[in-house]
mmCIF file of N, CA and C in Angstrom:
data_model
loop_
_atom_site.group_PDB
_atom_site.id
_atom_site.type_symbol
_atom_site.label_atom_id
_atom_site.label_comp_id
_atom_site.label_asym_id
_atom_site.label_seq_id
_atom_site.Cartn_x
_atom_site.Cartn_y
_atom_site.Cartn_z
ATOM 1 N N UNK A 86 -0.533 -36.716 51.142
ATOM 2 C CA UNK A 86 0.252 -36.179 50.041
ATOM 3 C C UNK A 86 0.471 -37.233 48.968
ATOM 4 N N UNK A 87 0.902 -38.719 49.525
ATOM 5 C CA UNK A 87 0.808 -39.425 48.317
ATOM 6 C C UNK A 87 -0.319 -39.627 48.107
ATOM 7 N N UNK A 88 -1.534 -39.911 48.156
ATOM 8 C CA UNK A 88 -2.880 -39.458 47.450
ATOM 9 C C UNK A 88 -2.794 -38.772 46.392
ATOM 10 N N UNK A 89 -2.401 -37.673 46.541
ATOM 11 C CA UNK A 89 -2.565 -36.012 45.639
ATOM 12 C C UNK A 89 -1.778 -36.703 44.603
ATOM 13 N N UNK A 90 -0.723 -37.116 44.605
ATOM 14 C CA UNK A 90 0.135 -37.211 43.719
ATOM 15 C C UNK A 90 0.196 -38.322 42.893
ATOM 16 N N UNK A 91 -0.540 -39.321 43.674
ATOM 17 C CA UNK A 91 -1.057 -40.676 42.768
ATOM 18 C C UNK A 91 -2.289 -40.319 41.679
ATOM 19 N N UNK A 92 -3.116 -39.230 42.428
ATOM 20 C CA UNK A 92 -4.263 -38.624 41.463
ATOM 21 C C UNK A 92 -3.824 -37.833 40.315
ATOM 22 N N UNK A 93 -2.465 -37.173 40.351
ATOM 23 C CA UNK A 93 -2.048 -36.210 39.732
ATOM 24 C C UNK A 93 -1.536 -36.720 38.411
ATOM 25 N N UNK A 94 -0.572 -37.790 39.005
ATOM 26 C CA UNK A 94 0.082 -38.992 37.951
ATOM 27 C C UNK A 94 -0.893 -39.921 37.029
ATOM 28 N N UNK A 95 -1.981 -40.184 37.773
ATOM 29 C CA UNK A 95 -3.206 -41.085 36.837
ATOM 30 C C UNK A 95 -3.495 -40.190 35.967
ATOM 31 N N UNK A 96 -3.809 -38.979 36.064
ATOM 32 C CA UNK A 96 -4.699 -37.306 35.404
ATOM 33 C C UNK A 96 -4.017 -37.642 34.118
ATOM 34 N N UNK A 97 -2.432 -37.446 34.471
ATOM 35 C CA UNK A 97 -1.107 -37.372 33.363
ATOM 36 C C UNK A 97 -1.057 -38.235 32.731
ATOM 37 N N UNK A 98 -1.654 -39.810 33.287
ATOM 38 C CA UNK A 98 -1.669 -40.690 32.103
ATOM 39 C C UNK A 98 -2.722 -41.114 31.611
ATOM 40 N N UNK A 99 -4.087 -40.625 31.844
ATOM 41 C CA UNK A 99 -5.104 -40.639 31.342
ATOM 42 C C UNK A 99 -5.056 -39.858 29.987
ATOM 43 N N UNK A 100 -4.583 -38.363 30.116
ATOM 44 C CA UNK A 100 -4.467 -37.008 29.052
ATOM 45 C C UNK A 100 -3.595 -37.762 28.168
ATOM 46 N N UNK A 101 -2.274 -38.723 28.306
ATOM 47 C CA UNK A 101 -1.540 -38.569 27.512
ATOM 48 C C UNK A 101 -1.819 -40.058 26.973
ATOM 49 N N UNK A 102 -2.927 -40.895 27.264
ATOM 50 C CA UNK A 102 -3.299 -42.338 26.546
ATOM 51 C C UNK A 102 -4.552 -42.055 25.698
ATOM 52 N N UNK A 103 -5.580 -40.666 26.029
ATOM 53 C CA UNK A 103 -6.213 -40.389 25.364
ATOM 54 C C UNK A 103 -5.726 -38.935 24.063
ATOM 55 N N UNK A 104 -4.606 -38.670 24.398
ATOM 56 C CA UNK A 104 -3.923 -37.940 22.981
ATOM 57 C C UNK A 104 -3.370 -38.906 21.880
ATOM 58 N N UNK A 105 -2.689 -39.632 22.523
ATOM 59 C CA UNK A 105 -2.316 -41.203 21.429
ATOM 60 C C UNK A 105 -3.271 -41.500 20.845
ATOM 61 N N UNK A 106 -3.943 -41.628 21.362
ATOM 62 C CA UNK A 106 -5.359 -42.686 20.700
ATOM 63 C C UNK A 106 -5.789 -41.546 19.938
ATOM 64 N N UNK A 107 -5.996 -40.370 20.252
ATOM 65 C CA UNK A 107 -6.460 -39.843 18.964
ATOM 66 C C UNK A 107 -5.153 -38.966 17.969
ATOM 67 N N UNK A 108 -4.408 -39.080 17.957
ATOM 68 C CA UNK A 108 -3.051 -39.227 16.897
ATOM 69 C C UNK A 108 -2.940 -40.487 16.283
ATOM 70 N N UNK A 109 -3.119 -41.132 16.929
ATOM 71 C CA UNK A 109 -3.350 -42.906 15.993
ATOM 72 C C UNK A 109 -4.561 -42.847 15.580
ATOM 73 N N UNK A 110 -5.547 -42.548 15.520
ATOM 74 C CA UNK A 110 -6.834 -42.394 14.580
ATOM 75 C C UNK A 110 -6.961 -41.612 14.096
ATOM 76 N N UNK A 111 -5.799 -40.698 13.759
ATOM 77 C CA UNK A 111 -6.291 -39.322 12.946
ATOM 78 C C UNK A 111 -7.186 -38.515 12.824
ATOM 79 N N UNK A 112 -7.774 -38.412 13.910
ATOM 80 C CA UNK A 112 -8.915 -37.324 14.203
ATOM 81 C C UNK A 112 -8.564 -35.930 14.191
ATOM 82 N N UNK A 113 -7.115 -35.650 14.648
ATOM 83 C CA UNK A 113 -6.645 -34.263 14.701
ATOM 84 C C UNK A 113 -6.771 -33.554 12.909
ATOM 85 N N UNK A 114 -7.427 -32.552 12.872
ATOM 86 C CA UNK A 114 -7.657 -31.825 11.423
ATOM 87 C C UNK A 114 -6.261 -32.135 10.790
ATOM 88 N N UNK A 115 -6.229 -32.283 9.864
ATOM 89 C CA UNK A 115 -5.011 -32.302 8.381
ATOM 90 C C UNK A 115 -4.438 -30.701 8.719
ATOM 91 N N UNK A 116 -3.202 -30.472 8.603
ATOM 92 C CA UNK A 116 -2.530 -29.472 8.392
ATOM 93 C C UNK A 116 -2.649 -28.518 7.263
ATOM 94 N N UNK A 117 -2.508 -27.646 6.936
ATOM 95 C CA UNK A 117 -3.039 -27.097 5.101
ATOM 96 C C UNK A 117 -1.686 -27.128 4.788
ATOM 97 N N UNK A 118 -1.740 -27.051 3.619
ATOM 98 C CA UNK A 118 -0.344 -26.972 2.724
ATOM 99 C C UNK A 118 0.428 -25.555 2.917
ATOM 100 N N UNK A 119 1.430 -25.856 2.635
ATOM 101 C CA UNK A 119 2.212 -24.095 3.028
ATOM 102 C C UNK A 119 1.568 -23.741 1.549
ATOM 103 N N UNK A 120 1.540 -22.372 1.873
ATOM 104 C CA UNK A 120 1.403 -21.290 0.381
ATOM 105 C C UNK A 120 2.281 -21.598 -0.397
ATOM 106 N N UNK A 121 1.860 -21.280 -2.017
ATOM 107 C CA UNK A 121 2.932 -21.545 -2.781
ATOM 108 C C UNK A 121 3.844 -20.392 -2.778
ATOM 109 N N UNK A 122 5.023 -20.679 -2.832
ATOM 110 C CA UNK A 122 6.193 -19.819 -3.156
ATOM 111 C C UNK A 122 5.698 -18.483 -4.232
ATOM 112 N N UNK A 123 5.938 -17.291 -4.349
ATOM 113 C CA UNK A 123 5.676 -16.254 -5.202
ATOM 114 C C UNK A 123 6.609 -16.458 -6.387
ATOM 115 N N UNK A 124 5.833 -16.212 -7.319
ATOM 116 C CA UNK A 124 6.882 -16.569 -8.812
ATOM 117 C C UNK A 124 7.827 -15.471 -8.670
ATOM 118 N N UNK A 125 8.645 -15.579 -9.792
ATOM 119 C CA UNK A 125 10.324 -15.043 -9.531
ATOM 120 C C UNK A 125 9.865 -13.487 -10.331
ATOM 121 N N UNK A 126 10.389 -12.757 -9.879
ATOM 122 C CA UNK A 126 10.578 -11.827 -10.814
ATOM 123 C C UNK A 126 10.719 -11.854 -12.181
ATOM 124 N N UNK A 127 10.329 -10.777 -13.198
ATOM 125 C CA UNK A 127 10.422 -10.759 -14.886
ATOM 126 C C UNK A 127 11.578 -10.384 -15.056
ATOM 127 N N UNK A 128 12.272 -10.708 -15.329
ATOM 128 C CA UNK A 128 14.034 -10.729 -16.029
ATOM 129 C C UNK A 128 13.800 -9.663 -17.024
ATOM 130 N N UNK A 129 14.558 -8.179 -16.674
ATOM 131 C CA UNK A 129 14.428 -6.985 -17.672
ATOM 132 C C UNK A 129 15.588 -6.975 -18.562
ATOM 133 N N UNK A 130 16.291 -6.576 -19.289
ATOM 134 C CA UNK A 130 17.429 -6.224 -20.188
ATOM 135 C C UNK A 130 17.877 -5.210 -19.580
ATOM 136 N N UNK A 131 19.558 -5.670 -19.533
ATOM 137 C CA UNK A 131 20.131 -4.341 -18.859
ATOM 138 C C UNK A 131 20.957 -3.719 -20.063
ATOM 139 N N UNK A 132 20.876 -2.253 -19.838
ATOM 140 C CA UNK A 132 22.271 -1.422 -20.979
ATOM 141 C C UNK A 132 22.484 -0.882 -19.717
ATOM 142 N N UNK A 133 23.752 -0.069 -20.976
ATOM 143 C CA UNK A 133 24.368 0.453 -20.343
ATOM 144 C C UNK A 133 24.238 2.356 -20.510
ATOM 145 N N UNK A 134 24.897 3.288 -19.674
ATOM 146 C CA UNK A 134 25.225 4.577 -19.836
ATOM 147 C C UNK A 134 25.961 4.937 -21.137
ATOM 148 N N UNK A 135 25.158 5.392 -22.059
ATOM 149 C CA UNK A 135 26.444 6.105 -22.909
ATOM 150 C C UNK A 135 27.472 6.652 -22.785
ATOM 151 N N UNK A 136 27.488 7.702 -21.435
ATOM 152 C CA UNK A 136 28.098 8.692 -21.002
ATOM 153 C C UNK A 136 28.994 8.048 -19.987
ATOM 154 N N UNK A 137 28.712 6.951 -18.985
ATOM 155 C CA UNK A 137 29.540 6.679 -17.870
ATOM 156 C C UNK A 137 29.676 5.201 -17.736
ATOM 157 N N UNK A 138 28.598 4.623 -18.274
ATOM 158 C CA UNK A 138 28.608 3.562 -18.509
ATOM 159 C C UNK A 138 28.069 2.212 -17.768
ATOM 160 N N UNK A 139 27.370 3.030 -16.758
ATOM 161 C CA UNK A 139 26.726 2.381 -15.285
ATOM 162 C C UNK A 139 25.705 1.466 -16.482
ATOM 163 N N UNK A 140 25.531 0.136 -15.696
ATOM 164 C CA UNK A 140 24.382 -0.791 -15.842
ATOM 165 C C UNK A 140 22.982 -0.443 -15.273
ATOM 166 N N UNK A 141 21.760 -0.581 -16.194
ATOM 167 C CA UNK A 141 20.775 -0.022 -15.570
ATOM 168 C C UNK A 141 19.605 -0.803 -16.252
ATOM 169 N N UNK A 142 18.602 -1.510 -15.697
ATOM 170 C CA UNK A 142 17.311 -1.802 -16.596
ATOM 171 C C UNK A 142 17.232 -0.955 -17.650
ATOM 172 N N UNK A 143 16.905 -1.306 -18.485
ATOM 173 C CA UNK A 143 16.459 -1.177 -20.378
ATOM 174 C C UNK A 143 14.995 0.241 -19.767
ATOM 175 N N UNK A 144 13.848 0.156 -18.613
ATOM 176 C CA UNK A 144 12.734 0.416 -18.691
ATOM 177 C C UNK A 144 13.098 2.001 -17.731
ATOM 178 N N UNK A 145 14.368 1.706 -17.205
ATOM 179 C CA UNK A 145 14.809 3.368 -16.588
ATOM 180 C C UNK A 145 15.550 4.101 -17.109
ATOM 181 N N UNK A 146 15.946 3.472 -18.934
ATOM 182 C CA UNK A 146 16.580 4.158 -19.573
ATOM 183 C C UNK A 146 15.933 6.127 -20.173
ATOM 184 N N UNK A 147 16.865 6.479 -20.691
ATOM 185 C CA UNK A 147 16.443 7.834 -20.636
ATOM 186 C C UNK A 147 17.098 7.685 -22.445
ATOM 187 N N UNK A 148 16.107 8.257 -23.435
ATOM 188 C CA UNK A 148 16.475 7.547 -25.062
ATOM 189 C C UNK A 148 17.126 8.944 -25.320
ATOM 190 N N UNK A 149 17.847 9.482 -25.943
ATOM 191 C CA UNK A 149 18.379 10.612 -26.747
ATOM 192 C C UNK A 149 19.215 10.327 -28.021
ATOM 193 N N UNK A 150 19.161 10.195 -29.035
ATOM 194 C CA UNK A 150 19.853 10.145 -30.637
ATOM 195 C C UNK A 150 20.242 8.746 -30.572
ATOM 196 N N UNK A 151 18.990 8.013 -29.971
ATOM 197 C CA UNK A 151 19.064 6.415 -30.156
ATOM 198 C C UNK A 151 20.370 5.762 -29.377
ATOM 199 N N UNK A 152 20.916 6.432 -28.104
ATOM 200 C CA UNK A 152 21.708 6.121 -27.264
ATOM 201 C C UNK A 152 20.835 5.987 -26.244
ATOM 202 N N UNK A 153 20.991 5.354 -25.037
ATOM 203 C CA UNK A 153 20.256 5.256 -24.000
ATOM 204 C C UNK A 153 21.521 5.887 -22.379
ATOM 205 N N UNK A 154 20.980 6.746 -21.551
ATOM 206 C CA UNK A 154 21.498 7.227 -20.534
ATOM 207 C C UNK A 154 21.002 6.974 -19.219
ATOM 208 N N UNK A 155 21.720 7.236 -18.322
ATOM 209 C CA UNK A 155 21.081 6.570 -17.533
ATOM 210 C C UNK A 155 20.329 7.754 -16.097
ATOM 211 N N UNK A 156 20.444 8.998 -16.552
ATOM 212 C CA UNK A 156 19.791 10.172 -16.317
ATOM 213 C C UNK A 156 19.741 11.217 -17.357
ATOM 214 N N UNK A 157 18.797 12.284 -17.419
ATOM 215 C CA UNK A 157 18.756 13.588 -17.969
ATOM 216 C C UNK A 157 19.953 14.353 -17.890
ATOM 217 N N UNK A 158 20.658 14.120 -16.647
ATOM 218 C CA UNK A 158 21.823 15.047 -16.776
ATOM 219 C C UNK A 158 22.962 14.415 -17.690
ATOM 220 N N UNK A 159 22.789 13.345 -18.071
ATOM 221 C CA UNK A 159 24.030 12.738 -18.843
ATOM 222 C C UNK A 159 23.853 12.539 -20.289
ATOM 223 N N UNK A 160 22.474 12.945 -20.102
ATOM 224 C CA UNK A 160 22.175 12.965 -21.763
ATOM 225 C C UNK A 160 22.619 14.553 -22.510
ATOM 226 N N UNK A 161 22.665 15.431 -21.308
ATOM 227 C CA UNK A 161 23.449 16.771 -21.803
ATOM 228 C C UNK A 161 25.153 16.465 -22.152
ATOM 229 N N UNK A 162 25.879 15.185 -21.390
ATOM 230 C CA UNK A 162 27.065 15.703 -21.611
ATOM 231 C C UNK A 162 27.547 14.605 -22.751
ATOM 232 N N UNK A 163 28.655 14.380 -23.156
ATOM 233 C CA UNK A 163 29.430 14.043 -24.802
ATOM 234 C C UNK A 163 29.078 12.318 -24.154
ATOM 235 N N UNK A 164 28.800 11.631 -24.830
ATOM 236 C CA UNK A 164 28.888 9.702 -24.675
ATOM 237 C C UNK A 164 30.442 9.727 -25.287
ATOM 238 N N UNK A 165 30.947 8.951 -24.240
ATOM 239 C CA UNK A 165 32.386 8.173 -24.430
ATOM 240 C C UNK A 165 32.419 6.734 -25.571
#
């Protein structure tokens, strides 16, 4: 049994004097760079509801007598 285990222990320091040696010579491939980060979103203009007054992107506005709403149904009722 100590046999086995003297063989077992040499194995372990054979594997781990020949991983050094090649981490100290840099043989292991280069890592790649992380991906670049995704650019930020386009910054829209916000208005507002004529009618209620909710904040909403400028591009989901709804146009009626050069007021902007922020649905069809609010463009039927009176802007405050």
């Amino acid at each position: 049994m100590t046999r086995f285990l003297f063989w077992v222990a040499l194995a372990i320091l054979v594997i781990w004097a020949i991983r050094s040696k090649i981490r100290s010579a840099g043989l292991t491939p280069p890592k790649a760079p992380p991906p670049p980060p995704p650019p930020p979103p386009a910054i829209e203009t916000m208005t507002s509801c004529a009618h209620c007054g909710v904040h909403f992107p400028q591009s989901e506005a709804v146009r009626a007598e050069g007021l902007d709403y922020c649905s069809p149904a609010h463009v039927r009722l009176p802007a405050k």
